[in-house]
PDB file of C-alpha atoms and ligand atoms in Angstrom:
ATOM      1  CA  MET J 603       0.076   0.282   0.250  1.00 86.00           C
ATOM      2  CA  ARG J 604       1.632   3.524  -1.368  1.00 97.00           C
ATOM      3  CA  LYS J 605       1.247   5.893   2.044  1.00 97.00           C
ATOM      4  CA  ILE J 606       0.289   9.456   1.033  1.00 98.00           C
ATOM      5  CA  VAL J 607       2.591  12.182   2.877  1.00 98.00           C
ATOM      6  CA  ILE J 608       2.051  15.515   3.067  1.00 98.00           C
ATOM      7  CA  ALA J 609       5.065  17.135   4.394  1.00 98.00           C
ATOM      8  CA  GLY J 610       6.011  21.312   5.095  1.00 98.00           C
ATOM      9  CA  ASN J 611       9.470  22.167   4.173  1.00 98.00           C
ATOM     10  CA  TRP J 612      10.259  25.194   6.072  1.00 98.00           C
ATOM     11  CA  LYS J 613      13.865  25.785   4.943  1.00 98.00           C
ATOM     12  CA  MET J 614      15.134  28.351   6.578  1.00 98.00           C
ATOM     13  CA  PHE J 615      12.099  29.991   8.228  1.00 98.00           C
ATOM     14  CA  LYS J 616      10.807  30.481  11.879  1.00 98.00           C
ATOM     15  CA  THR J 617      12.021  31.041  15.061  1.00 98.00           C
ATOM     16  CA  GLN J 618      11.344  28.827  18.006  1.00 97.00           C
ATOM     17  CA  VAL J 619       8.697  31.245  19.060  1.00 97.00           C
ATOM     18  CA  GLU J 620       7.125  31.498  15.471  1.00 98.00           C
ATOM     19  CA  SER J 621       6.924  27.997  15.334  1.00 97.00           C
ATOM     20  CA  LYS J 622       4.744  27.731  18.132  1.00 96.00           C
ATOM     21  CA  GLU J 623       2.802  30.350  16.601  1.00 97.00           C
ATOM     22  CA  PHE J 624       2.269  28.637  13.800  1.00 97.00           C
ATOM     23  CA  LEU J 625       1.414  25.167  15.212  1.00 97.00           C
ATOM     24  CA  GLN J 626      -1.417  27.079  17.472  1.00 95.00           C
ATOM     25  CA  GLY J 627      -2.918  28.163  14.487  1.00 96.00           C
ATOM     26  CA  PHE J 628      -2.545  24.789  12.543  1.00 97.00           C
ATOM     27  CA  LEU J 629      -2.758  21.573  15.168  1.00 96.00           C
ATOM     28  CA  PRO J 630      -6.792  22.436  15.508  1.00 95.00           C
ATOM     29  CA  THR J 631      -7.254  22.115  11.172  1.00 96.00           C
ATOM     30  CA  LEU J 632      -6.087  18.599  12.106  1.00 96.00           C
ATOM     31  CA  GLU J 633      -8.890  17.359  13.601  1.00 94.00           C
ATOM     32  CA  ASP J 634     -10.922  16.297  10.568  1.00 90.00           C
ATOM     33  CA  THR J 635      -7.908  15.193   8.420  1.00 96.00           C
ATOM     34  CA  PRO J 636      -8.273  11.347   6.957  1.00 96.00           C
ATOM     35  CA  SER J 637      -6.199   8.817   9.273  1.00 95.00           C
ATOM     36  CA  ASN J 638      -4.097   7.771   6.334  1.00 96.00           C
ATOM     37  CA  ARG J 639      -2.659  11.325   5.360  1.00 98.00           C
ATOM     38  CA  GLU J 640       1.450  11.246   7.547  1.00 98.00           C
ATOM     39  CA  VAL J 641       1.739  15.169   7.922  1.00 98.00           C
ATOM     40  CA  VAL J 642       4.785  16.145   8.555  1.00 98.00           C
ATOM     41  CA  LEU J 643       7.274  19.475   9.521  1.00 98.00           C
ATOM     42  CA  CYS J 644      10.933  19.446   7.959  1.00 98.00           C
ATOM     43  CA  VAL J 645      11.748  22.316   9.973  1.00 98.00           C
ATOM     44  CA  PRO J 646      15.058  24.227  11.015  1.00 98.00           C
ATOM     45  CA  PHE J 647      17.603  22.180  13.141  1.00 97.00           C
ATOM     46  CA  THR J 648      16.329  25.061  16.265  1.00 97.00           C
ATOM     47  CA  ASP J 649      12.866  24.483  15.820  1.00 97.00           C
ATOM     48  CA  LEU J 650      13.539  20.268  16.142  1.00 97.00           C
ATOM     49  CA  SER J 651      14.151  20.022  19.598  1.00 94.00           C
ATOM     50  CA  ILE J 652      10.868  21.949  20.853  1.00 93.00           C
ATOM     51  CA  LEU J 653       8.304  21.136  18.446  1.00 95.00           C
ATOM     52  CA  SER J 654       9.424  17.232  19.296  1.00 93.00           C
ATOM     53  CA  ASN J 655       8.215  18.295  22.936  1.00 91.00           C
ATOM     54  CA  SER J 656       4.798  19.956  21.569  1.00 91.00           C
ATOM     55  CA  LEU J 657       4.191  17.531  19.056  1.00 92.00           C
ATOM     56  CA  HIS J 658       4.805  14.650  20.971  1.00 84.00           C
ATOM     57  CA  GLY J 659       1.299  12.601  20.868  1.00 85.00           C
ATOM     58  CA  SER J 660       0.358  14.359  17.910  1.00 91.00           C
ATOM     59  CA  ARG J 661      -0.528  12.987  14.617  1.00 92.00           C
ATOM     60  CA  ILE J 662       2.185  15.627  13.153  1.00 97.00           C
ATOM     61  CA  GLN J 663       5.365  13.973  12.245  1.00 97.00           C
ATOM     62  CA  LEU J 664       8.924  15.658  12.626  1.00 98.00           C
ATOM     63  CA  GLY J 665      11.867  15.957   9.905  1.00 98.00           C
ATOM     64  CA  ALA J 666      14.911  17.535   9.432  1.00 98.00           C
ATOM     65  CA  GLN J 667      16.398  19.238   6.647  1.00 98.00           C
ATOM     66  CA  ASN J 668      19.864  17.343   6.299  1.00 97.00           C
ATOM     67  CA  ILE J 669      22.258  14.566   7.632  1.00 98.00           C
ATOM     68  CA  HIS J 670      25.600  13.936   7.579  1.00 98.00           C
ATOM     69  CA  TRP J 671      26.541  10.368   6.689  1.00 98.00           C
ATOM     70  CA  GLU J 672      29.017   9.869   9.501  1.00 98.00           C
ATOM     71  CA  LYS J 673      28.314   9.334  13.271  1.00 97.00           C
ATOM     72  CA  SER J 674      30.544  11.876  14.736  1.00 97.00           C
ATOM     73  CA  GLY J 675      33.334  13.879  14.084  1.00 98.00           C
ATOM     74  CA  ALA J 676      34.955  16.939  12.934  1.00 98.00           C
ATOM     75  CA  TYR J 677      32.613  18.289  10.146  1.00 97.00           C
ATOM     76  CA  THR J 678      31.576  22.170  11.331  1.00 97.00           C
ATOM     77  CA  GLY J 679      27.759  22.795  10.682  1.00 95.00           C
ATOM     78  CA  GLU J 680      26.343  19.281  10.233  1.00 97.00           C
ATOM     79  CA  ILE J 681      24.089  16.951  11.909  1.00 97.00           C
ATOM     80  CA  SER J 682      24.359  13.206  12.777  1.00 98.00           C
ATOM     81  CA  GLY J 683      21.485  10.586  12.359  1.00 98.00           C
ATOM     82  CA  ALA J 684      22.238   9.846  16.529  1.00 98.00           C
ATOM     83  CA  MET J 685      21.170  13.713  17.378  1.00 97.00           C
ATOM     84  CA  LEU J 686      17.844  13.462  15.114  1.00 98.00           C
ATOM     85  CA  GLN J 687      17.068   9.885  16.328  1.00 97.00           C
ATOM     86  CA  GLU J 688      17.515  11.475  20.325  1.00 96.00           C
ATOM     87  CA  ILE J 689      14.806  13.887  19.845  1.00 95.00           C
ATOM     88  CA  GLY J 690      12.559  11.613  18.317  1.00 94.00           C
ATOM     89  CA  ILE J 691      12.494  12.800  14.571  1.00 97.00           C
ATOM     90  CA  ARG J 692      11.221  10.516  11.762  1.00 97.00           C
ATOM     91  CA  TYR J 693      11.712  12.307   8.399  1.00 98.00           C
ATOM     92  CA  VAL J 694      15.259  13.581   6.862  1.00 98.00           C
ATOM     93  CA  ILE J 695      15.016  15.409   3.481  1.00 98.00           C
ATOM     94  CA  VAL J 696      18.177  14.472   1.960  1.00 98.00           C
ATOM     95  CA  GLY J 697      19.082  16.137  -2.008  1.00 98.00           C
ATOM     96  CA  HIS J 698      16.782  19.160  -2.131  1.00 98.00           C
ATOM     97  CA  SER J 699      18.303  21.059  -5.207  1.00 97.00           C
ATOM     98  CA  GLU J 700      19.117  24.405  -2.669  1.00 97.00           C
ATOM     99  CA  ARG J 701      21.655  21.349  -0.987  1.00 97.00           C
ATOM    100  CA  ARG J 702      22.656  20.569  -4.408  1.00 96.00           C
ATOM    101  CA  GLN J 703      22.425  24.261  -5.982  1.00 95.00           C
ATOM    102  CA  TYR J 704      23.913  26.260  -2.984  1.00 96.00           C
ATOM    103  CA  PHE J 705      26.062  23.549  -0.528  1.00 96.00           C
ATOM    104  CA  GLY J 706      27.511  21.608  -3.297  1.00 96.00           C
ATOM    105  CA  GLU J 707      25.545  17.718  -2.448  1.00 97.00           C
ATOM    106  CA  THR J 708      25.865  15.384  -5.574  1.00 97.00           C
ATOM    107  CA  ASP J 709      24.396  12.053  -6.240  1.00 96.00           C
ATOM    108  CA  GLU J 710      27.024  10.127  -4.052  1.00 97.00           C
ATOM    109  CA  THR J 711      26.268  12.130  -1.327  1.00 98.00           C
ATOM    110  CA  VAL J 712      22.700  12.149  -1.639  1.00 98.00           C
ATOM    111  CA  ASN J 713      23.223   7.982  -1.605  1.00 98.00           C
ATOM    112  CA  LEU J 714      25.432   8.377   1.840  1.00 98.00           C
ATOM    113  CA  ARG J 715      22.892  10.394   3.593  1.00 98.00           C
ATOM    114  CA  LEU J 716      19.865   8.459   2.501  1.00 98.00           C
ATOM    115  CA  LYS J 717      21.649   5.223   3.922  1.00 98.00           C
ATOM    116  CA  ALA J 718      22.923   7.130   7.273  1.00 98.00           C
ATOM    117  CA  ALA J 719      19.107   8.360   7.790  1.00 98.00           C
ATOM    118  CA  GLN J 720      17.637   4.567   7.199  1.00 98.00           C
ATOM    119  CA  ASN J 721      20.617   3.168   9.289  1.00 98.00           C
ATOM    120  CA  TYR J 722      19.547   5.656  12.616  1.00 98.00           C
ATOM    121  CA  GLY J 723      15.714   4.305  11.351  1.00 98.00           C
ATOM    122  CA  LEU J 724      14.670   7.857   9.911  1.00 98.00           C
ATOM    123  CA  THR J 725      12.595   7.671   6.474  1.00 98.00           C
ATOM    124  CA  PRO J 726      14.609   9.990   4.078  1.00 98.00           C
ATOM    125  CA  ILE J 727      12.839  11.945   1.384  1.00 98.00           C
ATOM    126  CA  LEU J 728      14.853  12.082  -1.261  1.00 98.00           C
ATOM    127  CA  CYS J 729      14.506  14.843  -4.099  1.00 98.00           C
ATOM    128  CA  VAL J 730      15.009  14.725  -7.439  1.00 98.00           C
ATOM    129  CA  GLY J 731      14.215  17.119 -10.423  1.00 98.00           C
ATOM    130  CA  GLU J 732      15.664  18.580 -13.243  1.00 97.00           C
ATOM    131  CA  THR J 733      16.058  22.619 -14.003  1.00 96.00           C
ATOM    132  CA  LYS J 734      14.338  24.355 -17.215  1.00 95.00           C
ATOM    133  CA  GLN J 735      17.359  24.424 -19.257  1.00 96.00           C
ATOM    134  CA  GLN J 736      17.354  20.528 -18.706  1.00 97.00           C
ATOM    135  CA  ARG J 737      14.002  19.945 -19.436  1.00 96.00           C
ATOM    136  CA  ASP J 738      14.157  22.451 -22.695  1.00 96.00           C
ATOM    137  CA  ALA J 739      16.718  20.134 -23.665  1.00 97.00           C
ATOM    138  CA  GLY J 740      15.347  17.555 -24.014  1.00 97.00           C
ATOM    139  CA  GLU J 741      17.458  15.916 -20.628  1.00 98.00           C
ATOM    140  CA  THR J 742      14.553  15.584 -17.808  1.00 98.00           C
ATOM    141  CA  GLU J 743      14.237  11.617 -18.320  1.00 98.00           C
ATOM    142  CA  SER J 744      18.113  11.057 -18.418  1.00 98.00           C
ATOM    143  CA  LEU J 745      18.669  13.444 -15.897  1.00 98.00           C
ATOM    144  CA  ILE J 746      15.817  12.035 -13.567  1.00 98.00           C
ATOM    145  CA  THR J 747      17.118   8.192 -14.235  1.00 98.00           C
ATOM    146  CA  THR J 748      20.668   9.112 -13.183  1.00 98.00           C
ATOM    147  CA  GLN J 749      19.963  10.968 -10.141  1.00 98.00           C
ATOM    148  CA  VAL J 750      17.502   7.582  -8.910  1.00 98.00           C
ATOM    149  CA  LYS J 751      19.280   5.168 -10.175  1.00 98.00           C
ATOM    150  CA  THR J 752      23.196   6.835  -7.731  1.00 98.00           C
ATOM    151  CA  ALA J 753      21.155   8.059  -5.442  1.00 98.00           C
ATOM    152  CA  LEU J 754      19.833   4.741  -4.383  1.00 98.00           C
ATOM    153  CA  VAL J 755      22.554   2.335  -4.644  1.00 98.00           C
ATOM    154  CA  GLY J 756      22.544   0.240  -1.294  1.00 98.00           C
ATOM    155  CA  VAL J 757      19.634   2.293  -0.019  1.00 98.00           C
ATOM    156  CA  ASP J 758      16.612   0.050   1.176  1.00 98.00           C
ATOM    157  CA  GLN J 759      13.100   0.814  -0.246  1.00 98.00           C
ATOM    158  CA  ASN J 760      11.053   0.117   2.578  1.00 98.00           C
ATOM    159  CA  ASN J 761      12.017   3.094   4.599  1.00 98.00           C
ATOM    160  CA  LEU J 762      11.690   5.864   1.984  1.00 98.00           C
ATOM    161  CA  VAL J 763      10.009   8.859   0.137  1.00 98.00           C
ATOM    162  CA  ILE J 764      10.945  10.478  -2.902  1.00 98.00           C
ATOM    163  CA  ALA J 765      10.034  13.994  -4.172  1.00 98.00           C
ATOM    164  CA  TYR J 766       9.728  14.602  -7.785  1.00 98.00           C
ATOM    165  CA  GLU J 767      10.875  18.826  -7.459  1.00 98.00           C
ATOM    166  CA  PRO J 768      11.632  20.125 -11.122  1.00 97.00           C
ATOM    167  CA  ILE J 769      13.633  23.134 -10.223  1.00 96.00           C
ATOM    168  CA  TRP J 770      11.667  25.705 -12.460  1.00 96.00           C
ATOM    169  CA  ALA J 771       8.567  25.024 -10.497  1.00 95.00           C
ATOM    170  CA  ILE J 772      10.267  25.948  -6.735  1.00 95.00           C
ATOM    171  CA  GLY J 773       8.765  28.836  -5.556  1.00 90.00           C
ATOM    172  CA  THR J 774       7.898  30.524  -8.282  1.00 90.00           C
ATOM    173  CA  GLY J 775       4.870  29.703  -8.658  1.00 85.00           C
ATOM    174  CA  ASP J 776       4.651  27.732 -11.946  1.00 86.00           C
ATOM    175  CA  THR J 777       3.871  24.449 -10.750  1.00 85.00           C
ATOM    176  CA  CYS J 778       4.696  21.805 -13.174  1.00 93.00           C
ATOM    177  CA  GLU J 779       1.269  20.398 -14.735  1.00 96.00           C
ATOM    178  CA  ALA J 780      -0.402  17.941 -12.496  1.00 97.00           C
ATOM    179  CA  LYS J 781      -0.424  15.159 -15.536  1.00 97.00           C
ATOM    180  CA  GLU J 782       3.205  15.989 -16.586  1.00 97.00           C
ATOM    181  CA  ALA J 783       4.366  15.713 -12.712  1.00 98.00           C
ATOM    182  CA  ASN J 784       2.444  12.012 -13.172  1.00 98.00           C
ATOM    183  CA  ARG J 785       3.975  10.861 -16.236  1.00 98.00           C
ATOM    184  CA  VAL J 786       8.289  11.955 -14.377  1.00 98.00           C
ATOM    185  CA  ILE J 787       6.741  10.067 -11.190  1.00 98.00           C
ATOM    186  CA  GLY J 788       5.541   7.468 -13.444  1.00 98.00           C
ATOM    187  CA  LEU J 789       8.977   7.400 -14.525  1.00 98.00           C
ATOM    188  CA  ILE J 790      10.471   7.585 -11.235  1.00 98.00           C
ATOM    189  CA  ARG J 791       8.095   4.642 -10.524  1.00 98.00           C
ATOM    190  CA  SER J 792       9.621   2.273 -13.136  1.00 98.00           C
ATOM    191  CA  LEU J 793      12.731   2.654 -12.091  1.00 98.00           C
ATOM    192  CA  LEU J 794      12.335   1.219  -8.819  1.00 98.00           C
ATOM    193  CA  THR J 795      12.471  -2.281  -7.351  1.00 98.00           C
ATOM    194  CA  ASN J 796       9.379  -1.459  -4.680  1.00 98.00           C
ATOM    195  CA  SER J 797       6.728  -0.115  -6.107  1.00 96.00           C
ATOM    196  CA  ASN J 798       5.341   0.730  -2.921  1.00 97.00           C
ATOM    197  CA  VAL J 799       7.443   3.862  -2.483  1.00 98.00           C
ATOM    198  CA  SER J 800       5.656   7.462  -1.605  1.00 98.00           C
ATOM    199  CA  ILE J 801       6.247   9.731  -4.733  1.00 98.00           C
ATOM    200  CA  GLN J 802       5.418  13.369  -4.124  1.00 98.00           C
ATOM    201  CA  TYR J 803       5.285  15.842  -6.169  1.00 98.00           C
ATOM    202  CA  GLY J 804       7.191  19.465  -5.080  1.00 97.00           C
ATOM    203  CA  GLY J 805       6.702  22.578  -6.622  1.00 97.00           C
ATOM    204  CA  SER J 806       4.481  25.550  -5.593  1.00 95.00           C
ATOM    205  CA  VAL J 807       1.784  23.335  -4.278  1.00 97.00           C
ATOM    206  CA  LYS J 808      -0.595  25.938  -3.324  1.00 97.00           C
ATOM    207  CA  PRO J 809      -4.539  25.849  -2.020  1.00 97.00           C
ATOM    208  CA  ASP J 810      -5.583  26.172  -5.172  1.00 97.00           C
ATOM    209  CA  ASN J 811      -3.841  23.300  -7.441  1.00 97.00           C
ATOM    210  CA  VAL J 812      -3.207  20.609  -4.236  1.00 98.00           C
ATOM    211  CA  ASP J 813      -6.650  19.197  -5.636  1.00 98.00           C
ATOM    212  CA  GLU J 814      -5.629  18.910  -8.968  1.00 97.00           C
ATOM    213  CA  ILE J 815      -2.495  17.525  -7.816  1.00 98.00           C
ATOM    214  CA  MET J 816      -3.691  15.063  -5.594  1.00 98.00           C
ATOM    215  CA  ALA J 817      -6.075  13.394  -8.171  1.00 98.00           C
ATOM    216  CA  GLN J 818      -3.192  12.089  -9.958  1.00 98.00           C
ATOM    217  CA  PRO J 819      -3.169   8.382 -10.050  1.00 98.00           C
ATOM    218  CA  GLU J 820       0.554   7.956  -9.697  1.00 98.00           C
ATOM    219  CA  ILE J 821       1.305  11.158  -6.902  1.00 98.00           C
ATOM    220  CA  ASP J 822       1.228  10.054  -3.504  1.00 98.00           C
ATOM    221  CA  GLY J 823       1.579  13.204  -1.954  1.00 98.00           C
ATOM    222  CA  ALA J 824       3.067  16.784  -1.953  1.00 98.00           C
ATOM    223  CA  LEU J 825       6.521  18.497  -0.699  1.00 98.00           C
ATOM    224  CA  VAL J 826       5.538  22.163  -0.190  1.00 98.00           C
ATOM    225  CA  GLY J 827       7.866  25.224   0.705  1.00 98.00           C
ATOM    226  CA  GLY J 828       6.443  28.594   0.904  1.00 97.00           C
ATOM    227  CA  ALA J 829       2.828  27.211   1.669  1.00 98.00           C
ATOM    228  CA  SER J 830       3.456  25.596   4.426  1.00 98.00           C
ATOM    229  CA  LEU J 831       5.009  28.420   5.881  1.00 98.00           C
ATOM    230  CA  GLU J 832       1.365  29.978   7.275  1.00 98.00           C
ATOM    231  CA  PRO J 833      -1.405  27.282   9.448  1.00 98.00           C
ATOM    232  CA  ALA J 834      -4.409  28.435   6.572  1.00 97.00           C
ATOM    233  CA  SER J 835      -2.695  27.603   3.532  1.00 98.00           C
ATOM    234  CA  PHE J 836      -0.931  24.027   5.116  1.00 98.00           C
ATOM    235  CA  ALA J 837      -4.023  23.310   6.710  1.00 98.00           C
ATOM    236  CA  ARG J 838      -5.817  23.562   3.331  1.00 98.00           C
ATOM    237  CA  ILE J 839      -3.578  21.565   1.508  1.00 98.00           C
ATOM    238  CA  VAL J 840      -2.993  19.077   4.091  1.00 98.00           C
ATOM    239  CA  ASN J 841      -6.859  18.785   4.021  1.00 98.00           C
ATOM    240  CA  TYR J 842      -7.154  18.558  -0.062  1.00 98.00           C
ATOM    241  CA  LYS J 843      -9.960  17.039  -1.360  1.00 97.00           C
ATOM    242  CA  VAL J 844     -10.790  14.058  -3.777  1.00 94.00           C
ATOM    243  CA  ASN J 845     -13.581  14.169  -5.962  1.00 82.00           C
TER     244      ASN J 845
HETATM  245  C1  PEP B 869      10.283  23.405  -1.752  1.00 71.64           C
HETATM  246  O1  PEP B 869      11.146  23.854  -1.099  1.00 71.64           O
HETATM  247  O2  PEP B 869      10.689  21.940  -1.442  1.00 71.64           O
HETATM  248  C2  PEP B 869       9.225  23.777  -2.926  1.00 71.64           C
HETATM  249  C3  PEP B 869       8.739  22.852  -3.021  1.00 71.64           C
HETATM  250  O3  PEP B 869       8.943  25.170  -2.633  1.00 71.64           O
HETATM  251  P1  PEP B 869       7.770  25.805  -2.976  1.00 71.64           P
HETATM  252  O4  PEP B 869       6.873  24.655  -2.388  1.00 71.64           O
HETATM  253  O5  PEP B 869       7.710  27.035  -2.430  1.00 71.64           O
HETATM  254  O6  PEP B 869       7.972  25.543  -4.592  1.00 71.64           O
END
């Protein structure tokens, strides 16, 4: 059975005070959310501990935005699996395009981080996606195939979420057409040995397009940046409507 996973990616937004304010507005909106929808918040490291305490026993799962592959060591600015596991973190985003673009993340380091997450019992959310230039050059399929195959060497497909995030759609308001996202996600699924891996779409998901996106047969959820920062808009996304 494929699980529905709706995850917010707060990126580098929200102090602890702001994150608690968000929860006050957001938690009551989950009362009628169908129980088969996994709701995840991937927040900055400084918010993880405080939210972990506040959310104990709630239906929201917490996710980090990065994990290092070594157990510990001289890796200034990084965070280990043990540190995340200790405070009850369940998910971690790996290979987000912003990490690839600004912090030198490669398919090889993504692979190491995926395995580290699984070694500590976390579920990694592997992000893949093409630039506009690559799409226009007809390279989407080959690029996605390389990203998925390289990242998944030695990775357990029983504990994995993948997010298809076309880079040109992230933070731009320029959503990938739902049917096209469905097609690429179908391609990603065809590369997997476990067809039950949940595959999300990410890239300018908003309250007004989420119903159409989630109606696509291959799409199992959403990874949501900007629209996850405000309780009402993330609530509408999590409570998407099914026809
Ligand atoms: C993201 O950060 O993964 C993302 C999809 O951002 P946005 O929803 O703002 O496009």
